[in-house]
mmCIF file of C-alpha atoms and ligand atoms in Angstrom:
data_model
loop_
_atom_site.group_PDB
_atom_site.id
_atom_site.type_symbol
_atom_site.label_atom_id
_atom_site.label_comp_id
_atom_site.label_asym_id
_atom_site.label_seq_id
_atom_site.Cartn_x
_atom_site.Cartn_y
_atom_site.Cartn_z
ATOM 1 C CA MET F 1 30.315 10.990 61.848
ATOM 2 C CA GLN F 2 29.786 14.048 59.682
ATOM 3 C CA LEU F 3 31.801 16.313 57.456
ATOM 4 C CA ALA F 4 31.106 19.943 58.265
ATOM 5 C CA ALA F 5 32.151 23.305 56.893
ATOM 6 C CA ALA F 6 32.973 24.839 60.260
ATOM 7 C CA GLU F 7 33.055 28.631 60.426
ATOM 8 C CA LEU F 8 35.555 30.248 62.755
ATOM 9 C CA THR F 9 33.772 32.542 65.204
ATOM 10 C CA GLY F 10 36.561 33.284 67.670
ATOM 11 C CA SER F 11 40.293 32.745 68.038
ATOM 12 C CA ARG F 12 42.600 33.821 70.830
ATOM 13 C CA GLN F 13 45.859 32.915 72.449
ATOM 14 C CA ILE F 14 45.043 31.869 76.008
ATOM 15 C CA LEU F 15 48.548 30.795 77.061
ATOM 16 C CA PRO F 16 51.970 31.133 75.431
ATOM 17 C CA GLY F 17 51.673 29.156 72.181
ATOM 18 C CA GLN F 18 48.219 27.822 73.077
ATOM 19 C CA TRP F 19 45.064 28.825 71.264
ATOM 20 C CA LEU F 20 41.359 28.509 71.872
ATOM 21 C CA GLN F 21 39.203 28.616 68.761
ATOM 22 C CA SER F 22 35.414 28.472 68.394
ATOM 23 C CA TYR F 23 33.691 27.141 65.309
ATOM 24 C CA HIS F 24 30.066 27.228 64.285
ATOM 25 C CA ALA F 25 29.306 23.632 63.359
ATOM 26 C CA PRO F 26 25.805 22.835 64.663
ATOM 27 C CA ALA F 27 25.637 19.184 63.636
ATOM 28 C CA LEU F 28 28.988 18.440 65.274
ATOM 29 C CA ALA F 29 28.113 20.413 68.401
ATOM 30 C CA ALA F 30 24.898 18.425 68.760
ATOM 31 C CA ALA F 31 26.537 15.039 68.245
ATOM 32 C CA ALA F 32 29.828 15.383 70.146
ATOM 33 C CA ARG F 33 30.400 13.765 73.514
ATOM 34 C CA ALA F 34 33.246 14.352 75.947
ATOM 35 C CA GLY F 35 36.371 12.450 74.944
ATOM 36 C CA GLN F 36 35.682 12.498 71.205
ATOM 37 C CA PHE F 37 37.734 14.370 68.653
ATOM 38 C CA VAL F 38 37.468 16.101 65.294
ATOM 39 C CA HIS F 39 39.786 15.676 62.334
ATOM 40 C CA VAL F 40 40.435 18.969 60.677
ATOM 41 C CA ARG F 41 41.839 19.760 57.265
ATOM 42 C CA ALA F 42 43.911 22.834 56.613
ATOM 43 C CA GLY F 43 43.109 24.792 53.431
ATOM 44 C CA ASP F 44 44.303 23.484 50.068
ATOM 45 C CA TRP F 45 46.718 26.337 49.478
ATOM 46 C CA SER F 46 48.641 25.450 52.640
ATOM 47 C CA GLY F 47 50.044 22.337 50.996
ATOM 48 C CA LEU F 48 49.058 20.308 54.062
ATOM 49 C CA VAL F 49 47.541 17.008 53.078
ATOM 50 C CA LEU F 50 46.846 15.173 56.308
ATOM 51 C CA ARG F 51 44.089 16.232 58.613
ATOM 52 C CA ARG F 52 44.951 17.146 62.196
ATOM 53 C CA PRO F 53 43.113 15.600 65.176
ATOM 54 C CA PHE F 54 41.921 17.777 68.069
ATOM 55 C CA SER F 55 39.843 16.894 71.090
ATOM 56 C CA VAL F 56 36.439 18.497 71.252
ATOM 57 C CA ASN F 57 37.207 20.957 74.037
ATOM 58 C CA THR F 58 33.605 22.100 74.488
ATOM 59 C CA ALA F 59 30.403 21.688 72.488
ATOM 60 C CA ASP F 60 27.269 23.757 72.935
ATOM 61 C CA GLU F 61 24.248 22.395 71.158
ATOM 62 C CA ALA F 62 22.197 25.564 71.778
ATOM 63 C CA SER F 63 24.624 27.877 69.963
ATOM 64 C CA GLY F 64 25.976 25.216 67.597
ATOM 65 C CA VAL F 65 29.537 26.110 68.631
ATOM 66 C CA ILE F 66 32.383 23.745 69.345
ATOM 67 C CA THR F 67 35.783 24.813 70.588
ATOM 68 C CA ILE F 68 39.247 23.348 70.191
ATOM 69 C CA HIS F 69 42.270 24.184 72.355
ATOM 70 C CA PHE F 70 45.645 23.506 70.812
ATOM 71 C CA ARG F 71 49.345 24.170 71.074
ATOM 72 C CA VAL F 72 51.271 25.365 68.022
ATOM 73 C CA ILE F 73 53.871 22.705 67.336
ATOM 74 C CA GLY F 74 54.120 22.523 63.557
ATOM 75 C CA ARG F 75 52.846 23.741 60.205
ATOM 76 C CA GLY F 76 49.236 22.654 60.639
ATOM 77 C CA THR F 77 48.627 24.194 64.026
ATOM 78 C CA ASP F 78 50.466 27.355 62.942
ATOM 79 C CA TRP F 79 48.187 27.589 59.887
ATOM 80 C CA PHE F 80 45.071 27.418 62.068
ATOM 81 C CA THR F 81 46.209 30.447 64.093
ATOM 82 C CA ARG F 82 46.118 32.561 60.918
ATOM 83 C CA LEU F 83 42.464 31.922 60.265
ATOM 84 C CA ARG F 84 40.124 34.858 60.780
ATOM 85 C CA PRO F 85 36.476 34.917 61.908
ATOM 86 C CA GLY F 86 34.285 34.003 58.948
ATOM 87 C CA ASP F 87 36.838 31.595 57.460
ATOM 88 C CA THR F 88 35.613 28.044 57.133
ATOM 89 C CA ILE F 89 37.491 24.798 57.534
ATOM 90 C CA ASP F 90 36.596 21.243 56.793
ATOM 91 C CA MET F 91 35.944 19.320 60.013
ATOM 92 C CA LEU F 92 35.213 15.615 60.281
ATOM 93 C CA GLY F 93 33.672 14.242 63.449
ATOM 94 C CA PRO F 94 32.826 13.532 66.093
ATOM 95 C CA LEU F 95 35.275 10.619 66.018
ATOM 96 C CA GLY F 96 36.345 7.999 68.517
ATOM 97 C CA ARG F 97 34.782 6.655 71.660
ATOM 98 C CA PRO F 98 33.746 8.989 74.456
ATOM 99 C CA PHE F 99 34.201 8.829 78.216
ATOM 100 C CA GLU F 100 31.538 6.743 79.920
ATOM 101 C CA VAL F 101 30.312 7.820 83.337
ATOM 102 C CA ASP F 102 28.686 5.264 85.596
ATOM 103 C CA PRO F 103 25.174 6.601 86.334
ATOM 104 C CA ARG F 104 25.854 5.985 90.057
ATOM 105 C CA SER F 105 29.011 8.130 90.165
ATOM 106 C CA ARG F 106 28.498 11.408 92.019
ATOM 107 C CA HIS F 107 32.136 12.525 92.455
ATOM 108 C CA LEU F 108 34.302 12.772 89.353
ATOM 109 C CA LEU F 109 38.034 13.338 89.511
ATOM 110 C CA LEU F 110 39.414 14.823 86.299
ATOM 111 C CA VAL F 111 43.183 14.838 85.854
ATOM 112 C CA ALA F 112 44.819 16.888 83.114
ATOM 113 C CA GLY F 113 48.468 17.333 82.238
ATOM 114 C CA GLY F 114 49.146 20.412 80.067
ATOM 115 C CA LEU F 115 47.251 20.193 76.784
ATOM 116 C CA GLY F 116 45.465 17.177 78.233
ATOM 117 C CA MET F 117 43.026 19.765 79.565
ATOM 118 C CA ALA F 118 41.434 19.790 76.105
ATOM 119 C CA GLY F 119 40.754 16.068 76.416
ATOM 120 C CA VAL F 120 38.792 16.259 79.683
ATOM 121 C CA ARG F 121 37.437 19.825 79.599
ATOM 122 C CA MET F 122 34.079 18.902 78.068
ATOM 123 C CA LEU F 123 33.498 16.177 80.624
ATOM 124 C CA ALA F 124 33.409 18.890 83.310
ATOM 125 C CA ASP F 125 30.480 20.534 81.499
ATOM 126 C CA GLU F 126 28.616 17.268 81.049
ATOM 127 C CA ALA F 127 29.142 16.246 84.665
ATOM 128 C CA ILE F 128 28.035 19.596 86.113
ATOM 129 C CA ARG F 129 24.970 19.557 83.860
ATOM 130 C CA ASP F 130 24.131 16.110 85.265
ATOM 131 C CA GLY F 131 24.464 17.284 88.870
ATOM 132 C CA ARG F 132 27.817 15.660 89.682
ATOM 133 C CA ALA F 133 30.637 17.148 91.729
ATOM 134 C CA VAL F 134 33.874 17.666 89.805
ATOM 135 C CA THR F 135 37.421 18.169 91.014
ATOM 136 C CA MET F 136 39.958 18.985 88.320
ATOM 137 C CA LEU F 137 43.612 18.300 89.085
ATOM 138 C CA PHE F 138 45.845 20.118 86.618
ATOM 139 C CA GLY F 139 49.579 19.784 86.181
ATOM 140 C CA ALA F 140 51.941 22.069 84.262
ATOM 141 C CA ALA F 141 55.642 22.838 84.137
ATOM 142 C CA SER F 142 55.240 26.312 85.636
ATOM 143 C CA ALA F 143 52.772 29.126 86.336
ATOM 144 C CA ARG F 144 52.963 30.472 82.786
ATOM 145 C CA ASP F 145 51.415 27.242 81.474
ATOM 146 C CA VAL F 146 48.532 27.015 83.935
ATOM 147 C CA TYR F 147 45.117 26.834 82.322
ATOM 148 C CA PRO F 148 43.045 29.874 83.375
ATOM 149 C CA SER F 149 40.415 29.005 85.975
ATOM 150 C CA THR F 150 38.052 31.476 84.281
ATOM 151 C CA LEU F 151 37.700 28.969 81.420
ATOM 152 C CA LEU F 152 36.253 26.342 83.748
ATOM 153 C CA PRO F 153 32.699 26.210 85.096
ATOM 154 C CA ASP F 154 32.441 27.892 88.527
ATOM 155 C CA GLU F 155 31.241 24.632 90.076
ATOM 156 C CA VAL F 156 34.547 22.852 89.421
ATOM 157 C CA GLU F 157 37.056 22.590 92.268
ATOM 158 C CA TYR F 158 40.333 23.386 90.539
ATOM 159 C CA VAL F 159 43.634 22.224 92.043
ATOM 160 C CA VAL F 160 46.949 23.044 90.373
ATOM 161 C CA ALA F 161 50.399 21.515 90.660
ATOM 162 C CA THR F 162 53.462 22.904 88.918
ATOM 163 C CA ASP F 163 56.782 21.132 88.497
ATOM 164 C CA ASP F 164 58.720 24.170 89.750
ATOM 165 C CA GLY F 165 56.233 25.194 92.448
ATOM 166 C CA SER F 166 55.632 28.618 90.852
ATOM 167 C CA LEU F 167 51.864 28.158 91.248
ATOM 168 C CA GLY F 168 49.860 25.751 93.368
ATOM 169 C CA ARG F 169 51.479 22.648 94.780
ATOM 170 C CA ARG F 170 55.078 21.838 93.848
ATOM 171 C CA GLY F 171 55.504 18.530 92.036
ATOM 172 C CA PHE F 172 53.680 16.332 89.576
ATOM 173 C CA VAL F 173 49.924 16.330 89.401
ATOM 174 C CA THR F 174 49.953 12.590 90.131
ATOM 175 C CA GLU F 175 51.243 13.398 93.641
ATOM 176 C CA LEU F 176 47.857 14.960 94.427
ATOM 177 C CA ILE F 177 45.980 11.725 93.821
ATOM 178 C CA PRO F 178 46.278 10.282 97.365
ATOM 179 C CA GLU F 179 44.293 13.265 98.684
ATOM 180 C CA TYR F 180 41.392 12.721 96.302
ATOM 181 C CA GLU F 181 41.187 9.043 95.448
ATOM 182 C CA ALA F 182 38.961 8.115 98.379
ATOM 183 C CA TRP F 183 36.525 10.887 97.451
ATOM 184 C CA ALA F 184 36.354 9.989 93.784
ATOM 185 C CA ASP F 185 33.846 7.505 92.398
ATOM 186 C CA GLN F 186 35.592 7.562 89.031
ATOM 187 C CA ALA F 187 38.570 9.300 87.462
ATOM 188 C CA PHE F 188 39.205 10.503 83.907
ATOM 189 C CA ALA F 189 42.558 11.633 82.607
ATOM 190 C CA CYS F 190 44.332 13.055 79.586
ATOM 191 C CA GLY F 191 47.930 14.130 79.322
ATOM 192 C CA PRO F 192 51.447 12.913 78.604
ATOM 193 C CA ARG F 193 51.925 9.176 78.518
ATOM 194 C CA PRO F 194 54.112 8.974 81.683
ATOM 195 C CA MET F 195 51.339 10.733 83.592
ATOM 196 C CA LEU F 196 48.701 8.316 82.320
ATOM 197 C CA GLU F 197 50.920 5.373 83.078
ATOM 198 C CA ALA F 198 51.490 6.581 86.661
ATOM 199 C CA LEU F 199 47.741 7.050 87.107
ATOM 200 C CA ALA F 200 47.049 3.566 85.740
ATOM 201 C CA ARG F 201 49.462 2.132 88.322
ATOM 202 C CA LEU F 202 47.739 4.051 91.112
ATOM 203 C CA ALA F 203 44.313 2.893 89.921
ATOM 204 C CA ALA F 204 45.481 -0.716 89.837
ATOM 205 C CA GLY F 205 46.559 -0.538 93.496
ATOM 206 C CA ARG F 206 43.547 1.405 94.707
ATOM 207 C CA ARG F 207 41.485 -1.514 95.914
ATOM 208 C CA GLU F 208 44.302 -2.706 98.190
ATOM 209 C CA ARG F 209 45.051 0.780 99.515
ATOM 210 C CA LEU F 210 41.505 1.887 100.233
ATOM 211 C CA GLY F 211 39.783 -1.398 100.854
ATOM 212 C CA VAL F 212 36.702 -0.094 99.018
ATOM 213 C CA ALA F 213 37.004 0.402 95.329
ATOM 214 C CA SER F 214 33.475 -0.463 94.313
ATOM 215 C CA LEU F 215 30.533 1.790 93.954
ATOM 216 C CA GLY F 216 27.444 0.092 95.263
ATOM 217 C CA ARG F 217 27.143 -3.634 95.538
ATOM 218 C CA LYS F 218 26.563 -4.195 91.837
ATOM 219 C CA ARG F 219 29.863 -2.890 90.557
ATOM 220 C CA GLY F 220 32.140 -5.812 89.956
ATOM 221 C CA GLY F 221 29.177 -8.165 90.242
ATOM 222 C CA GLY F 222 27.217 -9.767 87.442
ATOM 223 C CA LYS F 223 28.655 -10.389 83.998
ATOM 224 C CA THR F 224 32.070 -8.998 83.172
ATOM 225 C CA PRO F 225 31.568 -6.653 80.224
ATOM 226 C CA ALA F 226 33.579 -7.337 77.080
ATOM 227 C CA SER F 227 36.933 -5.585 77.048
ATOM 228 C CA GLY F 228 36.744 -2.454 74.920
ATOM 229 C CA SER F 229 32.987 -2.089 75.282
ATOM 230 C CA ALA F 230 31.285 1.044 76.539
ATOM 231 C CA ALA F 231 30.120 -1.014 79.521
ATOM 232 C CA ALA F 232 33.721 -1.919 80.414
ATOM 233 C CA ARG F 233 34.727 1.728 80.360
ATOM 234 C CA ARG F 234 31.668 2.704 82.392
ATOM 235 C CA LYS F 235 32.638 0.193 85.041
ATOM 236 C CA ALA F 236 36.302 1.221 85.216
ATOM 237 C CA PHE F 237 37.555 3.465 87.991
ATOM 238 C CA LEU F 238 40.013 5.200 85.637
ATOM 239 C CA GLN F 239 39.504 6.058 81.979
ATOM 240 C CA VAL F 240 42.319 7.615 79.982
ATOM 241 C CA SER F 241 42.258 9.539 76.723
ATOM 242 C CA MET F 242 45.279 8.592 74.611
ATOM 243 C CA GLU F 243 47.058 10.576 71.907
ATOM 244 C CA GLN F 244 49.007 9.024 69.080
ATOM 245 C CA ASN F 245 50.154 10.429 65.759
ATOM 246 C CA MET F 246 47.324 9.798 63.344
ATOM 247 C CA GLY F 247 46.879 9.298 59.642
ATOM 248 C CA CYS F 248 43.360 8.458 58.539
ATOM 249 C CA ALA F 249 41.576 8.663 61.945
ATOM 250 C CA VAL F 250 38.922 6.229 60.695
ATOM 251 C CA GLY F 251 40.608 2.910 61.437
ATOM 252 C CA ALA F 252 42.149 2.153 58.049
ATOM 253 C CA CYS F 253 45.878 2.928 58.204
ATOM 254 C CA LEU F 254 46.877 1.378 61.570
ATOM 255 C CA GLY F 255 49.086 4.403 62.138
ATOM 256 C CA CYS F 256 47.787 5.010 65.629
ATOM 257 C CA VAL F 257 47.937 1.660 67.417
ATOM 258 C CA VAL F 258 48.831 1.062 71.046
ATOM 259 C CA MET F 259 49.100 -2.386 72.596
ATOM 260 C CA GLY F 260 46.105 -3.640 74.483
ATOM 261 C CA SER F 261 46.482 -5.617 77.698
ATOM 262 C CA GLY F 262 44.935 -8.626 75.954
ATOM 263 C CA GLY F 263 47.815 -8.597 73.444
ATOM 264 C CA GLN F 264 45.679 -7.089 70.682
ATOM 265 C CA PRO F 265 46.771 -3.838 69.016
ATOM 266 C CA GLN F 266 44.241 -1.096 69.663
ATOM 267 C CA ARG F 267 43.609 1.724 67.195
ATOM 268 C CA VAL F 268 43.453 4.953 69.166
ATOM 269 C CA CYS F 269 41.168 6.474 66.527
ATOM 270 C CA ARG F 270 38.591 3.644 66.622
ATOM 271 C CA GLU F 271 38.898 1.617 69.814
ATOM 272 C CA GLY F 272 39.922 4.854 71.618
ATOM 273 C CA PRO F 273 40.928 7.537 72.206
ATOM 274 C CA VAL F 274 39.271 6.738 75.541
ATOM 275 C CA PHE F 275 40.208 3.436 77.164
ATOM 276 C CA ALA F 276 39.717 1.895 80.583
ATOM 277 C CA SER F 277 43.207 2.167 82.080
ATOM 278 C CA ASP F 278 43.510 -1.617 82.458
ATOM 279 C CA GLU F 279 42.842 -2.139 78.754
ATOM 280 C CA ILE F 280 46.302 -0.788 77.861
ATOM 281 C CA ALA F 281 49.574 -2.747 78.117
ATOM 282 C CA TRP F 282 51.516 0.174 79.583
ATOM 283 C CA GLU F 283 54.712 -1.852 79.979
ATOM 284 C CA SER F 284 54.841 -2.770 76.280
ATOM 285 C CA GLY F 285 56.381 0.592 75.296
ATOM 286 C CA TRP F 286 54.702 0.568 71.846
HETATM 287 C C1 FAD G 301 42.907 12.011 69.420
HETATM 288 C C2 FAD G 301 43.856 13.190 69.441
HETATM 289 C C3 FAD G 301 43.436 14.377 70.024
HETATM 290 C C4 FAD G 301 44.306 15.461 70.053
HETATM 291 N N1 FAD G 301 43.870 16.611 70.640
HETATM 292 C C5 FAD G 301 44.676 17.656 70.696
HETATM 293 C C6 FAD G 301 44.231 18.872 71.300
HETATM 294 O O1 FAD G 301 43.107 18.959 71.767
HETATM 295 N N2 FAD G 301 45.087 19.903 71.334
HETATM 296 C C7 FAD G 301 46.365 19.822 70.787
HETATM 297 O O2 FAD G 301 47.109 20.790 70.858
HETATM 298 N N3 FAD G 301 46.791 18.703 70.207
HETATM 299 C C8 FAD G 301 45.978 17.636 70.138
HETATM 300 N N4 FAD G 301 46.421 16.508 69.522
HETATM 301 C C9 FAD G 301 47.739 16.527 68.866
HETATM 302 C C10 FAD G 301 47.600 17.311 67.560
HETATM 303 O O3 FAD G 301 46.821 16.547 66.665
HETATM 304 C C11 FAD G 301 48.968 17.566 66.942
HETATM 305 O O4 FAD G 301 49.652 18.447 67.797
HETATM 306 C C12 FAD G 301 48.823 18.247 65.571
HETATM 307 O O5 FAD G 301 48.309 17.327 64.655
HETATM 308 C C13 FAD G 301 50.167 18.733 65.093
HETATM 309 O O6 FAD G 301 50.002 19.261 63.799
HETATM 310 P P1 FAD G 301 51.108 20.188 63.151
HETATM 311 O O7 FAD G 301 50.894 20.192 61.675
HETATM 312 O O8 FAD G 301 51.132 21.525 63.825
HETATM 313 O O9 FAD G 301 52.435 19.473 63.534
HETATM 314 P P2 FAD G 301 53.328 18.444 62.622
HETATM 315 O O10 FAD G 301 54.095 19.395 61.707
HETATM 316 O O11 FAD G 301 52.410 17.472 62.013
HETATM 317 O O12 FAD G 301 54.183 17.852 63.710
HETATM 318 C C14 FAD G 301 55.108 18.617 64.503
HETATM 319 C C15 FAD G 301 55.752 17.686 65.519
HETATM 320 O O13 FAD G 301 54.766 17.198 66.437
HETATM 321 C C16 FAD G 301 54.745 15.775 66.454
HETATM 322 N N5 FAD G 301 53.350 15.345 66.606
HETATM 323 C C17 FAD G 301 52.333 15.513 65.728
HETATM 324 N N6 FAD G 301 51.201 14.968 66.197
HETATM 325 C C18 FAD G 301 51.501 14.437 67.404
HETATM 326 C C19 FAD G 301 50.780 13.710 68.393
HETATM 327 N N7 FAD G 301 49.500 13.387 68.230
HETATM 328 N N8 FAD G 301 51.422 13.330 69.509
HETATM 329 C C20 FAD G 301 52.724 13.605 69.683
HETATM 330 N N9 FAD G 301 53.479 14.272 68.787
HETATM 331 C C21 FAD G 301 52.882 14.686 67.667
HETATM 332 C C22 FAD G 301 55.320 15.372 65.127
HETATM 333 O O14 FAD G 301 55.873 14.077 65.193
HETATM 334 C C23 FAD G 301 56.369 16.437 64.898
HETATM 335 O O15 FAD G 301 57.539 16.145 65.621
HETATM 336 C C24 FAD G 301 45.589 15.387 69.479
HETATM 337 C C25 FAD G 301 45.998 14.195 68.878
HETATM 338 C C26 FAD G 301 45.155 13.106 68.878
HETATM 339 C C27 FAD G 301 45.602 11.846 68.237
HETATM 340 S S1 FES G 302 44.851 6.830 62.306
HETATM 341 FE FE1 FES G 302 44.531 5.354 60.723
HETATM 342 S S2 FES G 302 43.928 3.614 61.874
HETATM 343 FE FE2 FES G 302 43.992 5.172 63.365
#
């Protein structure tokens, strides 16, 4: 974890109320992995005390640039849109646990709901770099909220569902899963909680539906990795990136807990934000 003075190099509105910003922060860009986040402080004069967490949307070690993609929903995010190239902000990161891809997985299914795109976007880059095939299922309310395909690597198969049918398939993105689950070796998701919960239910029933849910004879064999470990996530079919309101983002305030399936509260900032889907007690309604 490092504290960087990140210099804004680019800022543009890519969708109504949604911004993509690039920052020069070489140490962060070199260290960040898909699924991690940065905690960003607005300038002193803004009167904003708490930092704001944002997923690392992309990180390019060669140029030292990381990007964040955010929706303006309050004072902090509004303040960030007023920054101009050359301005610097104080960025802490990379924080949290990243996605873990099983080295044997060749086909990755990424599922994003709305702003959840920012949570899985970097995994597409990492997977393509490592020679994997990636299908991205994206869900939005309507065409005006659909993430531009030009912001994804060409190699990604991009499939869109909109609630009102104005672009792509009509319905929820989760309804596309049956067409892709047999193809996928692993799935990774970020989005609204009901979407993640629906995906977790589908993942739990996958073995019965498909008959084959293991990749190679070793998966599921040998020692069961400790819950919460990187090995447990690597072995899971579905990993989810969770969002909770955060205070400290370093594990001290307990402001971000969700209930784990073992009955232990899990801090999204430390034990997450990425979890194996069966590590979360979805029914607990924390
Ligand atoms: C690990 C993590 C990664 C995140 N990544 C992204 C990202 O990539 N892009 C993005 O747009 N947002 C992301 N968020 C949410 C983002 O941090 C909040 O939208 C932001 O802090 C709001 O700041 P604000 O000052 O504009 O709003 P505030 O004035 O602080 O809040 C405005 C309203 O939004 C609600 N709110 C604030 N934070 C959250 C939250 N985390 N979940 C639900 N409601 C919230 C508040 O309760 C309030 O009603 C992430 C959150 C977490 C925990
Ligand atoms: S935000 Fe403080 S413990 Fe997670």
